[in-house]
PDB file of C-alpha atoms in Angstrom:
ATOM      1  CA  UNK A   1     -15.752   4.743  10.476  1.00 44.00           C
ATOM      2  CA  UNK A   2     -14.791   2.557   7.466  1.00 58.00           C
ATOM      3  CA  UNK A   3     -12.178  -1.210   8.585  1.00 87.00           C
ATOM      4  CA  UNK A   4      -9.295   1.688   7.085  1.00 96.00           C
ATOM      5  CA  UNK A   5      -9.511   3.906  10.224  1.00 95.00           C
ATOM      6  CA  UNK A   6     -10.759   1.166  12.546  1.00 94.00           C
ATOM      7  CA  UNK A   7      -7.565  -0.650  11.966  1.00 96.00           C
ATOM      8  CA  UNK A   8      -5.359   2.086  10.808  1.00 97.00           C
ATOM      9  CA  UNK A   9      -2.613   1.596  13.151  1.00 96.00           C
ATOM     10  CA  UNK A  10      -2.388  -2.745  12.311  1.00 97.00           C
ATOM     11  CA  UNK A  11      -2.194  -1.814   8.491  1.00 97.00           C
ATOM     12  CA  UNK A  12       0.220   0.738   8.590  1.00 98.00           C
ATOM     13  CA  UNK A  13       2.562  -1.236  10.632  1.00 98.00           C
ATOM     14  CA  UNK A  14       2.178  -3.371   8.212  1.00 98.00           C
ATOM     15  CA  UNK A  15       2.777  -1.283   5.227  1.00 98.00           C
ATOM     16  CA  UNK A  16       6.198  -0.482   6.755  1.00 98.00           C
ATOM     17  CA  UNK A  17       7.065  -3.936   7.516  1.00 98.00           C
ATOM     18  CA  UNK A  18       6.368  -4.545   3.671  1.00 97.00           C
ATOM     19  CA  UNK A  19       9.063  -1.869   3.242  1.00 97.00           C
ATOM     20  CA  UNK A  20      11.327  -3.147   5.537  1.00 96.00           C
ATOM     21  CA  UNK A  21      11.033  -0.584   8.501  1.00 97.00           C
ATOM     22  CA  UNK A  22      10.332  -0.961  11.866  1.00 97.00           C
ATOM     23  CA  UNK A  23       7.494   1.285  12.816  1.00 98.00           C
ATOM     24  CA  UNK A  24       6.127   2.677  16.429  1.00 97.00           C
ATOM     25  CA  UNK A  25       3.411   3.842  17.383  1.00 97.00           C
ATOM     26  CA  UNK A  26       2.727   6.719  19.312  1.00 94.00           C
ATOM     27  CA  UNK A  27      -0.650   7.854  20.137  1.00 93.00           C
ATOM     28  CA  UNK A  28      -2.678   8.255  16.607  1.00 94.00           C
ATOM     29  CA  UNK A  29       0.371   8.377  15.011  1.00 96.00           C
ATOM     30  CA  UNK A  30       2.330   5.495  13.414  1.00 97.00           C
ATOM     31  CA  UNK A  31       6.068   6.779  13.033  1.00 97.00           C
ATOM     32  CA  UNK A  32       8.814   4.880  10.345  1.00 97.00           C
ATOM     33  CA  UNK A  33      11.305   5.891   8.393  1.00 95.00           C
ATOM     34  CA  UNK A  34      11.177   9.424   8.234  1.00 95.00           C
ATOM     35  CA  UNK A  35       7.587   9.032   8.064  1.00 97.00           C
ATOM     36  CA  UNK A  36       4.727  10.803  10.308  1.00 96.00           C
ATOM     37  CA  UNK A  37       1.536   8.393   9.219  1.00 97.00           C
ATOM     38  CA  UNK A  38      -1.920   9.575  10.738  1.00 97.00           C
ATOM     39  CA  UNK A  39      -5.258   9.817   9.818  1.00 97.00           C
ATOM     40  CA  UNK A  40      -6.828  12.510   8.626  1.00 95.00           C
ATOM     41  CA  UNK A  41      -9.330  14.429   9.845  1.00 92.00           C
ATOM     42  CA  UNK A  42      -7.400  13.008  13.117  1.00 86.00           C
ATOM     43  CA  UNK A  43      -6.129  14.099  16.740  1.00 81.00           C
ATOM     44  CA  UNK A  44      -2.501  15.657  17.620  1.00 85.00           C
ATOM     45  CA  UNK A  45      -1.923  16.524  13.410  1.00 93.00           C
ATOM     46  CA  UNK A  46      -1.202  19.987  14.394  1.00 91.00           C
ATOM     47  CA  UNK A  47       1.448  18.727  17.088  1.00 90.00           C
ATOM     48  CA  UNK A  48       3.051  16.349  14.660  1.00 91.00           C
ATOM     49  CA  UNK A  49       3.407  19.291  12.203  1.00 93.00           C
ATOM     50  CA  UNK A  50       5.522  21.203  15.202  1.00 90.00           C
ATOM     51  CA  UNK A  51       8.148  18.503  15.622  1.00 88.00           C
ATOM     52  CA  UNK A  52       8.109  17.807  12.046  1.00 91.00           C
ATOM     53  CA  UNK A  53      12.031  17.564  11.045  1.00 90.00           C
ATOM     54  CA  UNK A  54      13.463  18.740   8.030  1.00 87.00           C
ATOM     55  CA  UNK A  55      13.762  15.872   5.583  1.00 89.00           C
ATOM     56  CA  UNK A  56      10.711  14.067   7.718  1.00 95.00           C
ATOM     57  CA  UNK A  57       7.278  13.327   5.559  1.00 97.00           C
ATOM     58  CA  UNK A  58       3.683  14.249   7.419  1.00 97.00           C
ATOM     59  CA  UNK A  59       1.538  11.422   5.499  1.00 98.00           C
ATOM     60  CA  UNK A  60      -2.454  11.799   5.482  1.00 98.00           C
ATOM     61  CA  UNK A  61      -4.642   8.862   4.988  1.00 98.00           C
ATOM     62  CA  UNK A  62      -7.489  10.674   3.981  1.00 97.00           C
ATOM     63  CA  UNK A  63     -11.080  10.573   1.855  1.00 96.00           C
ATOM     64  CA  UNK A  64     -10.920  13.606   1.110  1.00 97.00           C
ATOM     65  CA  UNK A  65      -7.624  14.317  -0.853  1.00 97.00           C
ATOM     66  CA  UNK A  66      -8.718  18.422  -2.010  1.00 97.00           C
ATOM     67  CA  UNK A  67      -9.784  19.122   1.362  1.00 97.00           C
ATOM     68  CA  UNK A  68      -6.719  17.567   3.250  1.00 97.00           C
ATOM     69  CA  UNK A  69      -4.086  19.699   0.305  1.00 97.00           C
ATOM     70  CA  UNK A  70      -6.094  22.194   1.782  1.00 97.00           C
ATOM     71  CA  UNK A  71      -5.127  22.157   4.738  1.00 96.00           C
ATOM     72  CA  UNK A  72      -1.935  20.826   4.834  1.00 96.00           C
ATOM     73  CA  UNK A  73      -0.932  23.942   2.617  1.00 97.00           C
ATOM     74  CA  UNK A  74      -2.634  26.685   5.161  1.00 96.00           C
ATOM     75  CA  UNK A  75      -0.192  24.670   7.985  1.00 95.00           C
ATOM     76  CA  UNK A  76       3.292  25.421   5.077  1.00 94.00           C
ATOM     77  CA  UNK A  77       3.609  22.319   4.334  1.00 96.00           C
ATOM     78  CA  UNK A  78       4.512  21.123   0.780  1.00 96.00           C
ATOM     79  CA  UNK A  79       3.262  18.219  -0.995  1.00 97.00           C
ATOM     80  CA  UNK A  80       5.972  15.267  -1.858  1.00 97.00           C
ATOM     81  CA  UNK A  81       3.815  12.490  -3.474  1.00 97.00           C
ATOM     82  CA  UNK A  82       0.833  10.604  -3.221  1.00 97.00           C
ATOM     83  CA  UNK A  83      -0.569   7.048  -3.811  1.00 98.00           C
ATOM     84  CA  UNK A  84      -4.069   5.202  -2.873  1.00 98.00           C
ATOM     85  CA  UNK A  85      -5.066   2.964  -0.479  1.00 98.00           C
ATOM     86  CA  UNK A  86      -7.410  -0.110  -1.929  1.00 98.00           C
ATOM     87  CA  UNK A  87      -9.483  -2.660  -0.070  1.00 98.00           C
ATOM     88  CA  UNK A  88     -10.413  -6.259  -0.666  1.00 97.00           C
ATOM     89  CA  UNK A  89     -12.061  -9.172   1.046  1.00 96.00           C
ATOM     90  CA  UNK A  90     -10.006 -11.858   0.364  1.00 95.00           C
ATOM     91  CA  UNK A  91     -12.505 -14.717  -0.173  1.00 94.00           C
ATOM     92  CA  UNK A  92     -14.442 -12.030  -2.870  1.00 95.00           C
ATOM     93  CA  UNK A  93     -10.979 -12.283  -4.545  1.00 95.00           C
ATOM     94  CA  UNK A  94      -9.719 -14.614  -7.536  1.00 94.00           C
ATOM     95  CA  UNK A  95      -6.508 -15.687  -5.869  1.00 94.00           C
ATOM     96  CA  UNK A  96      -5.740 -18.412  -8.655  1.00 93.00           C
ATOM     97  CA  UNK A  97      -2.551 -16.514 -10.995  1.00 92.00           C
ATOM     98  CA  UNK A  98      -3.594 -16.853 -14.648  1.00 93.00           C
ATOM     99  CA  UNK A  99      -0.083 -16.401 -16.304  1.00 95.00           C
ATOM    100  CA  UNK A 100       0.734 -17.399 -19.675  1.00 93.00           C
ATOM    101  CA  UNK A 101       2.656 -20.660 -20.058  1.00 94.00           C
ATOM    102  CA  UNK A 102       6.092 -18.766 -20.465  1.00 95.00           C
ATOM    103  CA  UNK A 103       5.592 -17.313 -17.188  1.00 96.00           C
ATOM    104  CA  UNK A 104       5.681 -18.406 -13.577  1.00 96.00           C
ATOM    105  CA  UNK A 105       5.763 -17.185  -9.982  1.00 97.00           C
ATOM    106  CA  UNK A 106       7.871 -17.907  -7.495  1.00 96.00           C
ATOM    107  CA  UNK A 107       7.956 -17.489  -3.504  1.00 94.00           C
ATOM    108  CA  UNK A 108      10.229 -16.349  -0.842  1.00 93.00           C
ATOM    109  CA  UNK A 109       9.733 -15.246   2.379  1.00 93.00           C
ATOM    110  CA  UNK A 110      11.757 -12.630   3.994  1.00 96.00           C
ATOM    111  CA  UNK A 111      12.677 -11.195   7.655  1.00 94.00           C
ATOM    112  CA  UNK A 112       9.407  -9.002   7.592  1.00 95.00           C
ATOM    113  CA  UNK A 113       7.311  -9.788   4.633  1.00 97.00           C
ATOM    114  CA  UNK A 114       6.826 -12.171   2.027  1.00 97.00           C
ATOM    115  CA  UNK A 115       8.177 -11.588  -1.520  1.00 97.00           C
ATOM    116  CA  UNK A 116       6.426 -13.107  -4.970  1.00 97.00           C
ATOM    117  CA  UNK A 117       8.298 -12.741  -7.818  1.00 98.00           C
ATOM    118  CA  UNK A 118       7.040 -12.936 -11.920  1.00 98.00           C
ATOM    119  CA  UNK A 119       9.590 -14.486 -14.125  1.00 98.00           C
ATOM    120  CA  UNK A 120       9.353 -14.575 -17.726  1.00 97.00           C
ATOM    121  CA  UNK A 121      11.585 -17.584 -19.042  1.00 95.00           C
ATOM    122  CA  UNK A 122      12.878 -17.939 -15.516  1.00 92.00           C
ATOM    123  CA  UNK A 123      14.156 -13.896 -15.832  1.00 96.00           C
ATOM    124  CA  UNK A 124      12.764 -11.385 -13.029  1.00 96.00           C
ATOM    125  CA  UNK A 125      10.021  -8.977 -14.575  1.00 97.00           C
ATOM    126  CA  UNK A 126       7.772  -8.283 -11.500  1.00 98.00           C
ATOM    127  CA  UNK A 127       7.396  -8.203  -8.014  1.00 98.00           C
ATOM    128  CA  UNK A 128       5.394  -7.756  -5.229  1.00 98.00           C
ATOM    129  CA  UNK A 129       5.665  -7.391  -0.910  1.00 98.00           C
ATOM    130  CA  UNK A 130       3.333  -8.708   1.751  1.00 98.00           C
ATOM    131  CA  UNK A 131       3.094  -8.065   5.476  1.00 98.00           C
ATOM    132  CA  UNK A 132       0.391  -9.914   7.537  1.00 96.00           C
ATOM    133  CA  UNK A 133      -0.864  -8.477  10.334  1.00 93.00           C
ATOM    134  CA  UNK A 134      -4.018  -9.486  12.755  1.00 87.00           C
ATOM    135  CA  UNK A 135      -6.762 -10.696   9.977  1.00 93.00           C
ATOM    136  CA  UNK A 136      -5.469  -8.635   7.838  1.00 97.00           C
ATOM    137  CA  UNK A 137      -2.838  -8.217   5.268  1.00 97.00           C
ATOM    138  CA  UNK A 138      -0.881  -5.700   3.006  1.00 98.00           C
ATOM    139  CA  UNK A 139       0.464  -5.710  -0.678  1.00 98.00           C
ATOM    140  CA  UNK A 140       3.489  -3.027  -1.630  1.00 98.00           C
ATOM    141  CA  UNK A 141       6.210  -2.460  -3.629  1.00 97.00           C
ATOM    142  CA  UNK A 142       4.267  -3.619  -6.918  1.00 98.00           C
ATOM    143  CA  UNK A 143       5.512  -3.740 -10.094  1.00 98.00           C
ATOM    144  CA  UNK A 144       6.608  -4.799 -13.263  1.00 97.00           C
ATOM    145  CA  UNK A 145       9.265  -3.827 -15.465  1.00 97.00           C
ATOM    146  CA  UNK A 146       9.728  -1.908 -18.382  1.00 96.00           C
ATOM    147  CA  UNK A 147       9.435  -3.844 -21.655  1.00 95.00           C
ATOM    148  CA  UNK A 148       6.071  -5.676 -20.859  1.00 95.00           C
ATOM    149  CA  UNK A 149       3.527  -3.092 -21.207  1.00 94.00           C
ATOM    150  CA  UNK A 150       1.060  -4.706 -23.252  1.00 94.00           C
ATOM    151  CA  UNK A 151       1.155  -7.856 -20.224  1.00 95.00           C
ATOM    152  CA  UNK A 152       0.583  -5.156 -17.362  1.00 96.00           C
ATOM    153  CA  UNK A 153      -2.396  -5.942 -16.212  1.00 96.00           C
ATOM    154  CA  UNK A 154      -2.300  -9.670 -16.395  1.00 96.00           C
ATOM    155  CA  UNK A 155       1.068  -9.641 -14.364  1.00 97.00           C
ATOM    156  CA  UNK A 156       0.255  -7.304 -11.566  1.00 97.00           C
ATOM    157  CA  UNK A 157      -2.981  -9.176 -10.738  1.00 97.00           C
ATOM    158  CA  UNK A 158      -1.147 -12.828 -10.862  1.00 97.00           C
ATOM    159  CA  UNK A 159       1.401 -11.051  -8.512  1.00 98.00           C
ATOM    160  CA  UNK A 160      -1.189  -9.675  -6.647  1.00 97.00           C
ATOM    161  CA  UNK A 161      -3.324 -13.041  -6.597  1.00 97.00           C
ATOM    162  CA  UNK A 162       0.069 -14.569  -5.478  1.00 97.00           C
ATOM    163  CA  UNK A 163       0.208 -12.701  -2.696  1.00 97.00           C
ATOM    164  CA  UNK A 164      -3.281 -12.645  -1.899  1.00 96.00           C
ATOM    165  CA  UNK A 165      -3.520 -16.837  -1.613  1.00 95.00           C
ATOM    166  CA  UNK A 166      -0.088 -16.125   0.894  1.00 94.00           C
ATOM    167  CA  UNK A 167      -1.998 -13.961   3.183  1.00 96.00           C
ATOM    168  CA  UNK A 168      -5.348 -15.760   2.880  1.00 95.00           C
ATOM    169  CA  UNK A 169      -3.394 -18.851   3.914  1.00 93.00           C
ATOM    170  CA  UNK A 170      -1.931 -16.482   7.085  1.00 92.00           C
ATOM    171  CA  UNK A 171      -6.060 -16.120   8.177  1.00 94.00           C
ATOM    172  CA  UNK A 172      -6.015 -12.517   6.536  1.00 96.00           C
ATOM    173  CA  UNK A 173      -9.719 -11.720   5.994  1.00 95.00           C
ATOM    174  CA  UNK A 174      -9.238  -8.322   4.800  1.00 97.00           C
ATOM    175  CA  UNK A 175      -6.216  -7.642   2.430  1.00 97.00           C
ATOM    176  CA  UNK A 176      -5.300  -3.861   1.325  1.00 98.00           C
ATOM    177  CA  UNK A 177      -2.783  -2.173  -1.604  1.00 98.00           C
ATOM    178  CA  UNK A 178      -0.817   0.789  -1.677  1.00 98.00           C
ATOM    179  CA  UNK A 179      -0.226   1.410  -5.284  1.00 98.00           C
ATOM    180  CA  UNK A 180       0.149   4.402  -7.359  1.00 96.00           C
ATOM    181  CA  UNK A 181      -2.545   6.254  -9.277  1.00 96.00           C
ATOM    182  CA  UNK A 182      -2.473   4.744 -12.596  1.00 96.00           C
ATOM    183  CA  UNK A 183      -1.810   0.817 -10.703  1.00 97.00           C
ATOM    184  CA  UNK A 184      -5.003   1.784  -8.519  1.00 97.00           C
ATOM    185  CA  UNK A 185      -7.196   2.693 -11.741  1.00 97.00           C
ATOM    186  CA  UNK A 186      -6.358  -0.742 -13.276  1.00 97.00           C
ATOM    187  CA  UNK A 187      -6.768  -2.801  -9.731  1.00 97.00           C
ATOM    188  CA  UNK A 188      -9.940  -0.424  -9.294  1.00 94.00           C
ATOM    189  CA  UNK A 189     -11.579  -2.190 -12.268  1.00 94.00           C
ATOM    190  CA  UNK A 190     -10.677  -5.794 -11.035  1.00 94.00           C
ATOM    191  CA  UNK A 191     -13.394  -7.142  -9.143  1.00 94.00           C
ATOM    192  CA  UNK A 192     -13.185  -7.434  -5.687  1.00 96.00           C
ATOM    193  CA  UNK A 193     -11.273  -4.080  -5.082  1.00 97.00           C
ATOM    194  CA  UNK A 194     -12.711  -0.896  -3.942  1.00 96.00           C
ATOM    195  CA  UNK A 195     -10.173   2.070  -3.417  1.00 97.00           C
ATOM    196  CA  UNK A 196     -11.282   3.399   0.133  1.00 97.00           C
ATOM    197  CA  UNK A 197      -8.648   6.332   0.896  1.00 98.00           C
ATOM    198  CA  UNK A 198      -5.646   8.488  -0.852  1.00 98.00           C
ATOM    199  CA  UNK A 199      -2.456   8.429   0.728  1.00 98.00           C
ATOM    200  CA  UNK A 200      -0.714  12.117   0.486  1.00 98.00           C
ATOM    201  CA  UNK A 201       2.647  12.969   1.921  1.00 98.00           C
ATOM    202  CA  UNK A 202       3.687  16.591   2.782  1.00 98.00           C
ATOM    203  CA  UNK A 203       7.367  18.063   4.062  1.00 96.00           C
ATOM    204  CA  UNK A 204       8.168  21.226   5.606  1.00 91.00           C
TER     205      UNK A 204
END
């Protein structure tokens, strides 16, 4: 198996930290929120999908996104959303933020992650979340706001590099992003990143 599965249950703990949640984790699965996360193909998916309560999400970290949908919709579930899961090495990264000169970052950490803000004449635009875990490290909660389009790119990877320098300075050797299709298609292109799994969510 790919680091992803190896270390499934350190990132996703992770991942919820970077949101703020407490997570558990019992047996294969990693519960927060109203969250189910597992692997997929995995053990005990079928069980989860029993005790699945209304309002509750099943999410699938899978390779395989058609073939998971697949299956997922012979079980009754429905499908809620979906993002992608990208992997870097953090010394194959360019961690040093090129921003133009009317922009700047800023730092602050929080209870359970670390927060990097973009500011554009010292005004919020963008922001970014990162939870360390054992040698490794997640980014969440990207973005930028409306308004700066044409400076997309160049934000979200200073953000990004931000938070990357953070969690390489935390002894995170392997640092991964949960970002949504169109974000994962620019970071995709960056060098460094290679997307490694989808990230689907199903209800009942």
């Amino acid at each position: 198996m790919g680091s992803w599965q190896d270390t499934f249950a350190d990132w996703a703990q992770a991942w919820a930290a970077s949101q703020d949640l407490a997570a558990t984790v019992e047996g294969s699965t990693v519960l927060f929120g109203n969250q189910h996360v597992m692997v997929w193909p995995g053990q005990d998916i079928e069980a989860q999908i029993t005790v699945l309560a209304q309002g509750s999400e099943l999410v699938l970290i899978t390779e395989d996104a058609a073939e998971t949908t697949t299956y997922a919709l012979s079980k009754g579930l429905v499908a809620t959303s979906r993002a992608v899961l990208l992997q870097a090495q953090t010394n194959n990264l360019d961690l040093a933020p090129h921003l133009p000169a009317e922009a700047n970052l800023a730092e602050a950490p929080m209870e359970n992650y670390d927060l990097v803000e973009l500011a554009v004449f010292d005004h919020p635009v963008g922001r970014g979340r990162l939870s360390t875990a054992d040698e490794l490290a997640v980014v969440a909660e990207l973005s930028v706001d409306e308004g700066y389009e044409d400076q997309l790119p160049v934000f979200e990877n200073a953000i990004v590099a931000g938070l990357g320098d953070e969690a390489f300075a935390h002894g995170a050797d392997t640092l991964y992003l949960v970002a949504g299709e169109e974000q994962a298609q620019r970071f995709a292109a960056v060098d460094g990143w290679n997307r490694v799994a989808q990230i689907l969510s199903f209800r009942k």
